[in-house]
Amino acid sequence: MADIVIIAYESEAKAEAARQELLKLQKEYLIELGDAVVAVRQEDGTIKLNQMVNTTLAGAASGGLWGGLVGLLFLNPLIGMAVGAGAGALAGKFTDVGINDDFIKDASSALGQGQAALCVLIRKVTADKVVEDMAKFGGTVLHTNLTHEQEEKLQAALKGA
């Protein structure tokens, strides 16, 4: 079972630095992430999501490749590439992987203007090493599906920063 942890930070830069640290820890095999999204409260009050993977761009790239290959069959790879890229981009735009975007926006609604939250879907973790490393960023736990005891330990470690 995966765990969801949402931690609020005072700025987008700090939340992004925390996400980059998690990605570094993932390369060290201390954590396995399903998703890591930075949600930022804009000046107009809306929540902007900085996804880990741009599905629109990935869809356009793969659609363009496949469209070009299919276009070769009909001796017009450029048209095939254009149609494939457009279809891939459209499919990617409506694809949601990892944590549901609406859930992130609802959970991040408590953020103040300019504040950000790091929303993480954790598949596996070596908790003691990861929490110790992430404590330097501080933050406040907004939402989690951890046990009360685990959540209290996490919040205590973040406050100790």
PDB file of C-alpha atoms in Angstrom:
ATOM      1  CA  MET A   1       0.000   0.000   0.000  1.00  0.00           C
ATOM      2  CA  ALA A   2       1.259   3.482  -0.850  1.00  0.00           C
ATOM      3  CA  ASP A   3       1.330   6.404   1.572  1.00  0.00           C
ATOM      4  CA  ILE A   4       0.433  10.006   0.774  1.00  0.00           C
ATOM      5  CA  VAL A   5       2.209  12.825   2.587  1.00  0.00           C
ATOM      6  CA  ILE A   6       1.534  16.524   1.958  1.00  0.00           C
ATOM      7  CA  ILE A   7       3.894  19.008   3.595  1.00  0.00           C
ATOM      8  CA  ALA A   8       3.453  22.799   3.448  1.00  0.00           C
ATOM      9  CA  TYR A   9       6.418  25.134   2.975  1.00  0.00           C
ATOM     10  CA  GLU A  10       6.699  28.931   3.055  1.00  0.00           C
ATOM     11  CA  SER A  11       7.804  29.162  -0.580  1.00  0.00           C
ATOM     12  CA  GLU A  12       7.778  27.342  -3.900  1.00  0.00           C
ATOM     13  CA  ALA A  13      11.584  27.312  -3.923  1.00  0.00           C
ATOM     14  CA  LYS A  14      11.735  25.443  -0.616  1.00  0.00           C
ATOM     15  CA  ALA A  15       9.132  22.887  -1.719  1.00  0.00           C
ATOM     16  CA  GLU A  16      11.013  22.353  -4.987  1.00  0.00           C
ATOM     17  CA  ALA A  17      14.310  21.911  -3.104  1.00  0.00           C
ATOM     18  CA  ALA A  18      12.636  19.293  -0.894  1.00  0.00           C
ATOM     19  CA  ARG A  19      11.332  17.476  -4.002  1.00  0.00           C
ATOM     20  CA  GLN A  20      14.818  17.494  -5.562  1.00  0.00           C
ATOM     21  CA  GLU A  21      16.192  16.007  -2.340  1.00  0.00           C
ATOM     22  CA  LEU A  22      13.584  13.222  -2.501  1.00  0.00           C
ATOM     23  CA  LEU A  23      14.563  12.506  -6.105  1.00  0.00           C
ATOM     24  CA  LYS A  24      18.206  12.282  -4.985  1.00  0.00           C
ATOM     25  CA  LEU A  25      17.215   9.876  -2.199  1.00  0.00           C
ATOM     26  CA  GLN A  26      15.299   7.808  -4.749  1.00  0.00           C
ATOM     27  CA  LYS A  27      18.514   7.408  -6.767  1.00  0.00           C
ATOM     28  CA  GLU A  28      20.121   6.101  -3.573  1.00  0.00           C
ATOM     29  CA  TYR A  29      17.279   3.536  -3.231  1.00  0.00           C
ATOM     30  CA  LEU A  30      16.119   4.949   0.106  1.00  0.00           C
ATOM     31  CA  ILE A  31      12.641   5.810  -1.186  1.00  0.00           C
ATOM     32  CA  GLU A  32      10.439   4.754  -4.082  1.00  0.00           C
ATOM     33  CA  LEU A  33       8.156   7.550  -5.267  1.00  0.00           C
ATOM     34  CA  GLY A  34       4.924   7.064  -7.132  1.00  0.00           C
ATOM     35  CA  ASP A  35       4.538  10.821  -7.625  1.00  0.00           C
ATOM     36  CA  ALA A  36       5.922  14.089  -6.258  1.00  0.00           C
ATOM     37  CA  VAL A  37       3.961  17.251  -7.059  1.00  0.00           C
ATOM     38  CA  VAL A  38       4.583  20.807  -5.868  1.00  0.00           C
ATOM     39  CA  ALA A  39       1.314  22.739  -5.393  1.00  0.00           C
ATOM     40  CA  VAL A  40       1.644  26.533  -5.241  1.00  0.00           C
ATOM     41  CA  ARG A  41      -0.979  29.077  -4.137  1.00  0.00           C
ATOM     42  CA  GLN A  42      -0.937  31.833  -6.797  1.00  0.00           C
ATOM     43  CA  GLU A  43      -1.621  35.535  -6.165  1.00  0.00           C
ATOM     44  CA  ASP A  44      -5.110  35.153  -7.647  1.00  0.00           C
ATOM     45  CA  GLY A  45      -5.889  32.359  -5.155  1.00  0.00           C
ATOM     46  CA  THR A  46      -5.686  29.441  -7.592  1.00  0.00           C
ATOM     47  CA  ILE A  47      -3.508  26.400  -7.017  1.00  0.00           C
ATOM     48  CA  LYS A  48      -0.848  25.700  -9.677  1.00  0.00           C
ATOM     49  CA  LEU A  49       0.544  22.167  -9.865  1.00  0.00           C
ATOM     50  CA  ASN A  50       4.157  21.531 -10.869  1.00  0.00           C
ATOM     51  CA  GLN A  51       4.020  17.884 -11.920  1.00  0.00           C
ATOM     52  CA  MET A  52       7.017  15.581 -11.852  1.00  0.00           C
ATOM     53  CA  VAL A  53       6.228  14.403 -15.404  1.00  0.00           C
ATOM     54  CA  ASN A  54       4.724  16.602 -18.128  1.00  0.00           C
ATOM     55  CA  THR A  55       2.231  14.136 -19.660  1.00  0.00           C
ATOM     56  CA  THR A  56       1.273  16.544 -22.467  1.00  0.00           C
ATOM     57  CA  LEU A  57       4.880  16.827 -23.642  1.00  0.00           C
ATOM     58  CA  ALA A  58       5.496  13.091 -23.298  1.00  0.00           C
ATOM     59  CA  GLY A  59       2.291  12.333 -25.226  1.00  0.00           C
ATOM     60  CA  ALA A  60       3.251  14.740 -28.015  1.00  0.00           C
ATOM     61  CA  ALA A  61       6.723  13.214 -28.322  1.00  0.00           C
ATOM     62  CA  SER A  62       5.530   9.614 -28.460  1.00  0.00           C
ATOM     63  CA  GLY A  63       2.587  10.538 -30.710  1.00  0.00           C
ATOM     64  CA  GLY A  64       4.929  12.339 -33.097  1.00  0.00           C
ATOM     65  CA  LEU A  65       7.217   9.312 -33.268  1.00  0.00           C
ATOM     66  CA  TRP A  66       4.401   6.846 -33.919  1.00  0.00           C
ATOM     67  CA  GLY A  67       2.682   9.259 -36.303  1.00  0.00           C
ATOM     68  CA  GLY A  68       5.899   9.619 -38.284  1.00  0.00           C
ATOM     69  CA  LEU A  69       6.270   5.857 -38.544  1.00  0.00           C
ATOM     70  CA  VAL A  70       2.661   5.413 -39.687  1.00  0.00           C
ATOM     71  CA  GLY A  71       3.153   8.353 -42.074  1.00  0.00           C
ATOM     72  CA  LEU A  72       6.052   6.482 -43.687  1.00  0.00           C
ATOM     73  CA  LEU A  73       3.588   3.774 -44.713  1.00  0.00           C
ATOM     74  CA  PHE A  74       1.542   6.371 -46.604  1.00  0.00           C
ATOM     75  CA  LEU A  75       4.649   8.170 -47.916  1.00  0.00           C
ATOM     76  CA  ASN A  76       3.932  11.325 -45.941  1.00  0.00           C
ATOM     77  CA  PRO A  77       5.750  11.152 -42.591  1.00  0.00           C
ATOM     78  CA  LEU A  78       5.467  14.893 -41.847  1.00  0.00           C
ATOM     79  CA  ILE A  79       1.672  14.885 -41.837  1.00  0.00           C
ATOM     80  CA  GLY A  80       1.692  11.657 -39.826  1.00  0.00           C
ATOM     81  CA  MET A  81       4.092  13.214 -37.329  1.00  0.00           C
ATOM     82  CA  ALA A  82       1.948  16.338 -36.960  1.00  0.00           C
ATOM     83  CA  VAL A  83      -1.289  14.383 -36.493  1.00  0.00           C
ATOM     84  CA  GLY A  84       0.407  11.935 -34.093  1.00  0.00           C
ATOM     85  CA  ALA A  85       1.952  14.722 -32.023  1.00  0.00           C
ATOM     86  CA  GLY A  86      -1.390  16.518 -31.768  1.00  0.00           C
ATOM     87  CA  ALA A  87      -3.255  13.360 -30.780  1.00  0.00           C
ATOM     88  CA  GLY A  88      -0.515  12.395 -28.313  1.00  0.00           C
ATOM     89  CA  ALA A  89      -0.514  15.849 -26.713  1.00  0.00           C
ATOM     90  CA  LEU A  90      -4.290  15.756 -26.339  1.00  0.00           C
ATOM     91  CA  ALA A  91      -4.180  12.283 -24.792  1.00  0.00           C
ATOM     92  CA  GLY A  92      -1.355  13.341 -22.469  1.00  0.00           C
ATOM     93  CA  LYS A  93      -3.254  16.430 -21.326  1.00  0.00           C
ATOM     94  CA  PHE A  94      -6.142  14.294 -20.096  1.00  0.00           C
ATOM     95  CA  THR A  95      -3.939  11.643 -18.507  1.00  0.00           C
ATOM     96  CA  ASP A  96      -3.472  11.837 -14.740  1.00  0.00           C
ATOM     97  CA  VAL A  97      -0.806   9.605 -13.241  1.00  0.00           C
ATOM     98  CA  GLY A  98       0.060   9.342  -9.573  1.00  0.00           C
ATOM     99  CA  ILE A  99      -1.900  11.467  -7.109  1.00  0.00           C
ATOM    100  CA  ASN A 100      -5.247  12.785  -8.330  1.00  0.00           C
ATOM    101  CA  ASP A 101      -4.953  16.497  -9.226  1.00  0.00           C
ATOM    102  CA  ASP A 102      -8.308  17.411  -7.647  1.00  0.00           C
ATOM    103  CA  PHE A 103      -7.249  15.723  -4.390  1.00  0.00           C
ATOM    104  CA  ILE A 104      -4.004  17.746  -4.353  1.00  0.00           C
ATOM    105  CA  LYS A 105      -5.873  21.013  -4.951  1.00  0.00           C
ATOM    106  CA  ASP A 106      -8.360  20.250  -2.154  1.00  0.00           C
ATOM    107  CA  ALA A 107      -5.636  19.233   0.300  1.00  0.00           C
ATOM    108  CA  SER A 108      -3.590  22.337  -0.578  1.00  0.00           C
ATOM    109  CA  SER A 109      -6.478  24.751  -0.100  1.00  0.00           C
ATOM    110  CA  ALA A 110      -5.149  25.726   3.358  1.00  0.00           C
ATOM    111  CA  LEU A 111      -2.025  27.286   1.824  1.00  0.00           C
ATOM    112  CA  GLY A 112      -1.540  31.023   2.077  1.00  0.00           C
ATOM    113  CA  GLN A 113      -0.588  33.219  -0.879  1.00  0.00           C
ATOM    114  CA  GLY A 114       2.881  32.303  -2.168  1.00  0.00           C
ATOM    115  CA  GLN A 115       3.093  29.192  -0.023  1.00  0.00           C
ATOM    116  CA  ALA A 116       3.658  25.776  -1.541  1.00  0.00           C
ATOM    117  CA  ALA A 117       3.093  22.154  -0.622  1.00  0.00           C
ATOM    118  CA  LEU A 118       5.027  19.056  -1.579  1.00  0.00           C
ATOM    119  CA  CYS A 119       2.602  16.220  -2.266  1.00  0.00           C
ATOM    120  CA  VAL A 120       4.306  12.834  -2.301  1.00  0.00           C
ATOM    121  CA  LEU A 121       3.028   9.334  -3.085  1.00  0.00           C
ATOM    122  CA  ILE A 122       5.435   6.935  -1.377  1.00  0.00           C
ATOM    123  CA  ARG A 123       5.552   3.287  -2.416  1.00  0.00           C
ATOM    124  CA  LYS A 124       8.504   2.161  -0.270  1.00  0.00           C
ATOM    125  CA  VAL A 125      10.730   4.027   2.156  1.00  0.00           C
ATOM    126  CA  THR A 126      13.580   3.600   4.608  1.00  0.00           C
ATOM    127  CA  ALA A 127      11.803   5.968   6.965  1.00  0.00           C
ATOM    128  CA  ASP A 128      14.492   6.773   9.522  1.00  0.00           C
ATOM    129  CA  LYS A 129      17.082   7.837   6.917  1.00  0.00           C
ATOM    130  CA  VAL A 130      14.643   9.760   4.713  1.00  0.00           C
ATOM    131  CA  VAL A 131      12.949  11.670   7.550  1.00  0.00           C
ATOM    132  CA  GLU A 132      16.343  12.569   9.028  1.00  0.00           C
ATOM    133  CA  ASP A 133      17.488  13.942   5.663  1.00  0.00           C
ATOM    134  CA  MET A 134      14.236  15.792   4.894  1.00  0.00           C
ATOM    135  CA  ALA A 135      14.003  17.397   8.346  1.00  0.00           C
ATOM    136  CA  LYS A 136      16.419  20.148   7.248  1.00  0.00           C
ATOM    137  CA  PHE A 137      13.654  21.626   5.072  1.00  0.00           C
ATOM    138  CA  GLY A 138      11.193  21.990   7.947  1.00  0.00           C
ATOM    139  CA  GLY A 139       7.540  22.338   6.946  1.00  0.00           C
ATOM    140  CA  THR A 140       4.145  21.476   8.346  1.00  0.00           C
ATOM    141  CA  VAL A 141       2.243  18.274   7.656  1.00  0.00           C
ATOM    142  CA  LEU A 142      -1.073  19.166   5.972  1.00  0.00           C
ATOM    143  CA  HIS A 143      -2.350  15.692   5.166  1.00  0.00           C
ATOM    144  CA  THR A 144      -1.210  12.102   5.404  1.00  0.00           C
ATOM    145  CA  ASN A 145      -2.627   8.600   5.523  1.00  0.00           C
ATOM    146  CA  LEU A 146       0.072   7.465   7.940  1.00  0.00           C
ATOM    147  CA  THR A 147      -0.833   6.204  11.398  1.00  0.00           C
ATOM    148  CA  HIS A 148      -1.185   8.861  14.117  1.00  0.00           C
ATOM    149  CA  GLU A 149       2.089   7.718  15.675  1.00  0.00           C
ATOM    150  CA  GLN A 150       3.988   7.934  12.353  1.00  0.00           C
ATOM    151  CA  GLU A 151       2.475  11.337  11.591  1.00  0.00           C
ATOM    152  CA  GLU A 152       3.470  12.695  15.010  1.00  0.00           C
ATOM    153  CA  LYS A 153       7.058  11.469  14.528  1.00  0.00           C
ATOM    154  CA  LEU A 154       7.213  13.073  11.099  1.00  0.00           C
ATOM    155  CA  GLN A 155       5.854  16.409  12.369  1.00  0.00           C
ATOM    156  CA  ALA A 156       8.256  16.371  15.321  1.00  0.00           C
ATOM    157  CA  ALA A 157      11.206  15.774  12.991  1.00  0.00           C
ATOM    158  CA  LEU A 158      10.119  18.615  10.691  1.00  0.00           C
ATOM    159  CA  LYS A 159       9.658  21.031  13.596  1.00  0.00           C
ATOM    160  CA  GLY A 160      13.133  20.176  14.877  1.00  0.00           C
ATOM    161  CA  ALA A 161      14.696  21.667  11.710  1.00  0.00           C
TER     162      ALA A 161
END
